[in-house]
Coordinates of C-alpha atoms and ligand atoms in Angstrom, one line a residue:
M1 CA -16.1 -30.2 -270.5
E2 CA -16.0 -31.9 -273.9
K3 CA -13.1 -29.6 -274.9
L4 CA -11.3 -30.1 -271.7
Q5 CA -11.5 -33.9 -272.1
K6 CA -10.3 -33.6 -275.7
A7 CA -7.4 -31.4 -274.7
L8 CA -6.3 -33.8 -272.0
E9 CA -6.6 -36.8 -274.3
K10 CA -4.3 -34.9 -276.8
A11 CA -1.8 -34.1 -274.1
R12 CA -1.9 -37.7 -272.9
G13 CA -1.4 -39.0 -276.4
Q14 CA 1.6 -36.7 -276.9
R15 CA 3.3 -38.0 -273.7
G16 CA 2.0 -41.6 -274.2
G17 CA 0.3 -41.6 -270.9
T18 CA -2.6 -43.5 -269.4
K19 CA -6.3 -42.8 -269.9
A20 CA -8.4 -41.7 -267.0
P21 CA -11.8 -43.2 -266.7
D22 CA -14.4 -40.9 -268.3
L23 CA -16.8 -39.7 -265.6
R24 CA -19.4 -39.3 -268.2
S25 CA -19.5 -42.8 -269.5
H26 CA -18.5 -45.0 -266.5
S27 CA -15.7 -46.6 -268.5
K28 CA -13.8 -49.4 -266.8
Q29 CA -10.2 -49.4 -265.6
S30 CA -8.3 -52.7 -265.7
H31 CA -5.5 -51.9 -263.2
L32 CA -7.5 -52.5 -260.0
R33 CA -5.4 -52.0 -256.9
G34 CA -7.8 -54.2 -255.0
K35 CA -6.0 -53.8 -251.7
T36 CA -8.9 -51.8 -250.1
A37 CA -11.8 -53.5 -251.9
N38 CA -15.1 -52.8 -250.2
A39 CA -16.0 -54.9 -247.1
A40 CA -19.0 -57.0 -247.9
V41 CA -20.2 -57.1 -244.3
K42 CA -21.6 -54.0 -242.8
A43 CA -20.1 -52.9 -239.4
P44 CA -22.3 -53.3 -236.4
L45 CA -24.6 -50.3 -236.3
S46 CA -23.6 -49.7 -232.7
L47 CA -20.1 -48.5 -233.8
W48 CA -21.7 -45.8 -235.9
D49 CA -24.2 -45.1 -233.1
D50 CA -21.4 -44.3 -230.7
L51 CA -20.2 -41.4 -232.8
T52 CA -21.0 -37.9 -231.6
P53 CA -23.9 -36.5 -233.8
Y54 CA -23.1 -33.5 -236.0
E55 CA -26.1 -31.2 -236.3
P56 CA -25.7 -29.2 -239.5
N57 CA -26.7 -25.5 -239.7
P58 CA -28.4 -25.3 -243.1
D59 CA -27.8 -21.5 -243.4
L60 CA -24.1 -21.8 -242.7
L61 CA -23.8 -24.7 -245.2
L62 CA -25.5 -22.7 -247.9
R63 CA -23.2 -19.7 -247.2
N64 CA -20.2 -22.0 -247.6
R65 CA -21.7 -23.4 -250.8
I66 CA -22.6 -26.8 -249.4
L67 CA -25.8 -27.4 -251.3
T68 CA -26.5 -31.1 -250.9
L69 CA -28.1 -31.3 -247.4
N70 CA -31.5 -31.6 -249.0
S71 CA -32.7 -32.8 -252.4
E72 CA -33.1 -29.3 -253.9
A73 CA -32.4 -28.3 -257.5
E74 CA -29.1 -26.6 -256.6
A75 CA -27.9 -30.0 -255.2
N76 CA -28.2 -31.5 -258.7
P77 CA -24.7 -31.0 -260.1
F78 CA -23.1 -32.5 -257.0
D79 CA -25.7 -35.3 -256.9
V80 CA -24.8 -36.2 -260.5
L81 CA -21.1 -36.2 -259.6
R82 CA -21.8 -38.2 -256.5
T83 CA -23.6 -40.9 -258.5
K84 CA -21.0 -41.0 -261.2
V85 CA -18.2 -41.3 -258.7
F86 CA -20.0 -44.0 -256.7
L87 CA -20.8 -46.1 -259.7
L88 CA -17.3 -45.9 -261.1
M89 CA -15.8 -46.8 -257.8
Q90 CA -18.2 -49.6 -257.2
E91 CA -17.5 -51.0 -260.7
N92 CA -13.8 -51.1 -259.8
G93 CA -14.2 -52.3 -256.3
W94 CA -12.7 -49.1 -254.9
T95 CA -13.5 -47.6 -251.6
R96 CA -11.0 -44.7 -251.0
L97 CA -11.3 -41.5 -253.0
A98 CA -8.7 -38.7 -252.7
I99 CA -9.6 -35.2 -253.9
T100 CA -6.8 -33.0 -255.0
S101 CA -5.9 -30.3 -257.5
P102 CA -2.9 -28.7 -259.2
N103 CA -3.0 -25.3 -257.5
K104 CA -4.8 -24.0 -254.5
D105 CA -8.5 -22.8 -254.2
C106 CA -9.9 -25.1 -256.9
G107 CA -12.8 -26.2 -254.8
K108 CA -11.5 -29.4 -253.3
T109 CA -13.0 -28.9 -249.8
T110 CA -16.3 -27.6 -251.2
T111 CA -16.6 -30.6 -253.4
A112 CA -15.5 -33.1 -250.7
C113 CA -18.1 -31.7 -248.3
N114 CA -20.9 -31.6 -251.0
L115 CA -20.2 -35.2 -251.8
A116 CA -20.1 -36.4 -248.2
I117 CA -23.2 -34.4 -247.2
G118 CA -25.0 -35.6 -250.4
F119 CA -24.1 -39.2 -249.5
S120 CA -25.9 -38.8 -246.1
R121 CA -29.2 -38.8 -248.2
Q122 CA -28.4 -42.2 -249.5
R123 CA -29.5 -44.1 -246.4
E124 CA -28.2 -47.5 -247.5
N125 CA -24.6 -46.2 -247.9
R126 CA -22.1 -45.3 -245.2
T127 CA -19.5 -42.7 -246.1
M128 CA -16.5 -41.3 -244.2
L129 CA -15.0 -37.9 -244.9
F130 CA -11.4 -37.2 -243.7
D131 CA -9.8 -33.8 -243.7
F132 CA -6.3 -34.7 -244.8
D133 CA -5.3 -31.2 -245.5
L134 CA -3.4 -31.3 -242.3
R135 CA -1.5 -28.0 -242.7
S136 CA -4.7 -26.0 -243.2
P137 CA -7.7 -28.1 -242.3
A138 CA -10.8 -26.3 -243.6
V139 CA -13.7 -28.8 -243.4
A140 CA -14.5 -28.1 -239.8
D141 CA -15.0 -24.4 -240.5
M142 CA -16.9 -25.1 -243.7
L143 CA -19.3 -27.4 -241.7
G144 CA -19.3 -25.1 -238.7
R145 CA -18.2 -27.7 -236.1
K146 CA -14.8 -28.2 -234.6
P147 CA -14.1 -31.6 -233.2
N148 CA -12.8 -32.0 -229.6
H149 CA -9.9 -34.0 -230.8
G150 CA -7.9 -33.4 -234.0
I151 CA -7.3 -36.0 -236.7
K152 CA -3.6 -36.4 -235.7
A153 CA -4.7 -37.7 -232.3
M154 CA -6.7 -40.4 -234.1
L155 CA -3.9 -41.3 -236.6
T156 CA -1.3 -41.6 -233.8
G157 CA -3.7 -43.8 -231.8
D158 CA -4.0 -41.3 -228.9
V159 CA -7.7 -41.1 -229.3
P160 CA -10.0 -43.9 -230.6
P161 CA -11.7 -43.1 -233.9
K162 CA -15.1 -43.3 -232.2
D163 CA -14.1 -40.4 -230.0
Q164 CA -12.7 -38.3 -232.8
M165 CA -15.3 -38.6 -235.5
L166 CA -18.6 -36.9 -235.7
C167 CA -21.6 -38.4 -237.5
L168 CA -24.3 -36.9 -239.8
R169 CA -27.6 -38.7 -240.0
G170 CA -26.1 -41.9 -238.7
N171 CA -24.4 -42.8 -242.0
V172 CA -21.7 -40.2 -242.7
A173 CA -18.7 -40.1 -240.4
L174 CA -16.6 -36.9 -240.3
S175 CA -13.0 -37.0 -239.3
L176 CA -12.1 -33.3 -239.0
G177 CA -9.1 -31.3 -238.0
N178 CA -9.1 -28.9 -235.2
M179 CA -5.7 -27.2 -235.7
A180 CA -3.0 -26.9 -238.3
I181 CA -0.1 -29.3 -238.2
S182 CA 3.1 -27.7 -239.3
D183 CA 5.0 -30.6 -240.9
P184 CA 2.6 -33.5 -241.5
T185 CA 4.5 -35.3 -244.3
Q186 CA 6.0 -37.9 -242.1
L187 CA 2.6 -38.6 -240.5
L188 CA 1.0 -39.0 -244.0
L189 CA 3.9 -41.3 -245.1
S190 CA 4.0 -43.5 -242.0
K191 CA 3.0 -47.1 -241.9
H192 CA 1.1 -46.4 -238.7
T193 CA -1.2 -44.0 -240.5
A194 CA -1.8 -46.6 -243.2
D195 CA -2.5 -49.3 -240.6
M196 CA -4.8 -47.0 -238.7
L197 CA -6.8 -46.3 -241.9
D198 CA -7.0 -50.0 -242.6
K199 CA -8.3 -50.5 -239.1
V200 CA -10.9 -47.8 -239.4
Q201 CA -12.0 -49.3 -242.7
A202 CA -12.2 -52.8 -241.2
D203 CA -14.1 -51.7 -238.1
F204 CA -16.6 -49.3 -239.7
A205 CA -16.9 -51.0 -243.1
P206 CA -17.8 -47.8 -245.0
D207 CA -18.9 -48.0 -248.6
L208 CA -16.8 -44.9 -249.4
M209 CA -13.9 -43.0 -247.8
I210 CA -13.3 -39.5 -249.1
F211 CA -10.0 -37.8 -248.4
D212 CA -9.8 -34.0 -248.8
L213 CA -6.2 -33.4 -249.7
P214 CA -4.1 -30.3 -250.3
S215 CA -3.2 -29.3 -253.8
M216 CA -0.4 -31.2 -255.5
F217 CA 1.8 -28.1 -256.0
A218 CA 1.4 -26.8 -252.5
A219 CA 3.8 -29.2 -250.8
D220 CA 4.5 -32.9 -250.8
D221 CA 1.6 -33.9 -248.5
A222 CA -0.8 -35.0 -251.2
R223 CA 1.9 -37.0 -252.9
A224 CA 2.8 -38.6 -249.6
F225 CA -0.8 -39.7 -249.1
L226 CA -2.0 -40.8 -252.5
K227 CA -0.6 -44.3 -252.3
N228 CA -3.3 -44.9 -249.6
A229 CA -6.1 -44.1 -252.0
D230 CA -7.7 -46.3 -254.6
C231 CA -8.3 -43.4 -256.9
A232 CA -8.3 -39.6 -257.1
L233 CA -10.6 -36.9 -258.4
I234 CA -8.7 -33.9 -259.7
L235 CA -10.3 -30.5 -259.4
A236 CA -9.5 -27.7 -261.8
R237 CA -11.0 -24.2 -261.6
A238 CA -11.9 -22.2 -264.6
E239 CA -9.9 -19.0 -265.1
H240 CA -7.5 -20.2 -262.3
T241 CA -6.0 -23.5 -263.4
T242 CA -4.0 -23.7 -266.6
M243 CA -4.1 -26.6 -269.0
A244 CA -0.3 -27.1 -268.4
Q245 CA -0.9 -27.3 -264.6
L246 CA -3.7 -29.7 -265.0
D247 CA -1.6 -31.9 -267.3
T248 CA 1.3 -32.0 -264.9
C249 CA -0.9 -32.7 -262.0
E250 CA -2.7 -35.5 -263.7
R251 CA 0.6 -37.1 -264.6
Q252 CA 1.9 -36.8 -261.0
V253 CA -1.3 -38.2 -259.5
A254 CA -1.3 -41.1 -261.9
E255 CA 2.2 -42.1 -260.6
Y256 CA 0.6 -43.0 -257.2
T257 CA -3.0 -44.0 -257.8
N258 CA -5.8 -44.2 -260.4
V259 CA -7.2 -41.0 -261.8
L260 CA -10.9 -41.3 -261.5
G261 CA -11.6 -38.2 -263.4
I262 CA -11.3 -34.4 -263.6
V263 CA -13.9 -31.9 -262.4
L264 CA -13.9 -28.4 -263.9
N265 CA -15.2 -26.1 -261.1
S266 CA -16.6 -22.6 -261.4
C267 CA -17.1 -22.8 -265.1
R268 CA -19.7 -20.2 -266.0
H269 CA -20.2 -21.3 -269.6
A270 CA -20.9 -24.6 -271.2
D271 CA -18.4 -23.7 -273.9
V272 CA -15.0 -23.3 -272.3
E273 CA -13.3 -22.0 -275.4
G274 CA -11.7 -18.6 -274.7
T275 CA -11.3 -19.2 -271.0
Y276 CA -8.1 -19.6 -269.2
F277 CA -7.7 -23.3 -270.2
G278 CA -4.8 -23.8 -272.6
S279 CA -4.1 -20.1 -272.8
K280 CA -1.1 -20.1 -270.5
Ligands
ATP1 N1 -18.0 -23.1 -258.0 C1 -17.7 -22.1 -257.1 N2 -18.1 -20.9 -257.3 C2 -17.8 -19.9 -256.5 N3 -17.0 -20.0 -255.4 C3 -16.5 -21.3 -255.2 C4 -16.8 -22.4 -256.0 N4 -16.2 -23.4 -255.5 C5 -15.5 -23.0 -254.4 N5 -15.7 -21.7 -254.2 C6 -15.1 -20.9 -253.2 O1 -13.7 -20.8 -253.4 C7 -13.0 -20.9 -252.2 C8 -12.0 -22.0 -252.2 O2 -12.8 -23.2 -252.2 P1 -12.2 -24.5 -251.4 O3 -11.8 -24.2 -250.1 O4 -13.3 -25.6 -251.6 O5 -11.0 -24.8 -252.4 P2 -9.8 -25.8 -252.0 O6 -9.3 -26.3 -253.3 O7 -10.1 -26.8 -251.0 O8 -8.7 -24.8 -251.5 P3 -7.3 -25.1 -250.8 O9 -6.3 -25.4 -251.9 O10 -7.0 -23.9 -250.0 O11 -7.5 -26.4 -249.9 C9 -14.0 -21.0 -251.1 O12 -14.3 -19.7 -250.6 C10 -15.2 -21.5 -251.8 O13 -16.4 -21.2 -251.2
MG2 MG1 -9.2 -27.3 -249.2

């Protein structure tokens, strides 16, 4: 991670770019967007109580590498990430976190689910997880529960949010897709979608909203949505993402929102020297 950070700093220096906050040190960013600063007043509990409960199947979650349902040792890396993300966002007054990556299969959905499920163990916080990979929604399969209504129905106003979202342990709302949408860019770009998210945020007053996005290079969907997020976490996968891809992705994400940090997934060794990074 140290080497990855250094390599990125070097790349940023060469192109004169901005510095992402360091997830390890909770450094502060000055360019607060502020437009979605956290609501100070909690939503009435009844709104959350109206959501359909989601009963997790622990075995299925484990098979899908969702490790944060309980406070076990294997949850630790995601719990550390959860706390770092939360503290950094709180420090900046941010509520909306987008998760993206340069290329596919970096572990975005796995990470988004682990963060959201992990937040359900923090009883005082309320979190929402949105599957905004509208072309290939995967969260429902990963959590083993298809919603009756898809996320598009909620965004277009056809179905009220309380009838679309599921709820884990009373404090994590799950807005999941139930079918692929073929050309979602317009929906992601639309003012109606932005207004709907503002309304959901105002009504439910979550402490954190997590958006599982597609990869940046897959299509223009992630790019279309990022302006709605306060910050983004970029996933890279060892032996799968190249340094050049990561650098390009970071630059592109930074055009639309704050880069909260970069997570290197699937790294088997503490020392990443000799792996795929920087070698292509
Ligand atoms: N650290 C890991 N070790 C092993 N397998 C992993 C790890 N992280 C994720 N995976 C697996 O890799 C596959 C892709 O993960 P995931 O769906 O989370 O990636 P993604 O970035 O969301 O993919 P997509 O770009 O298709 O949305 C899944 O089968 C997942 O279980
Ligand atoms: Mg995914």
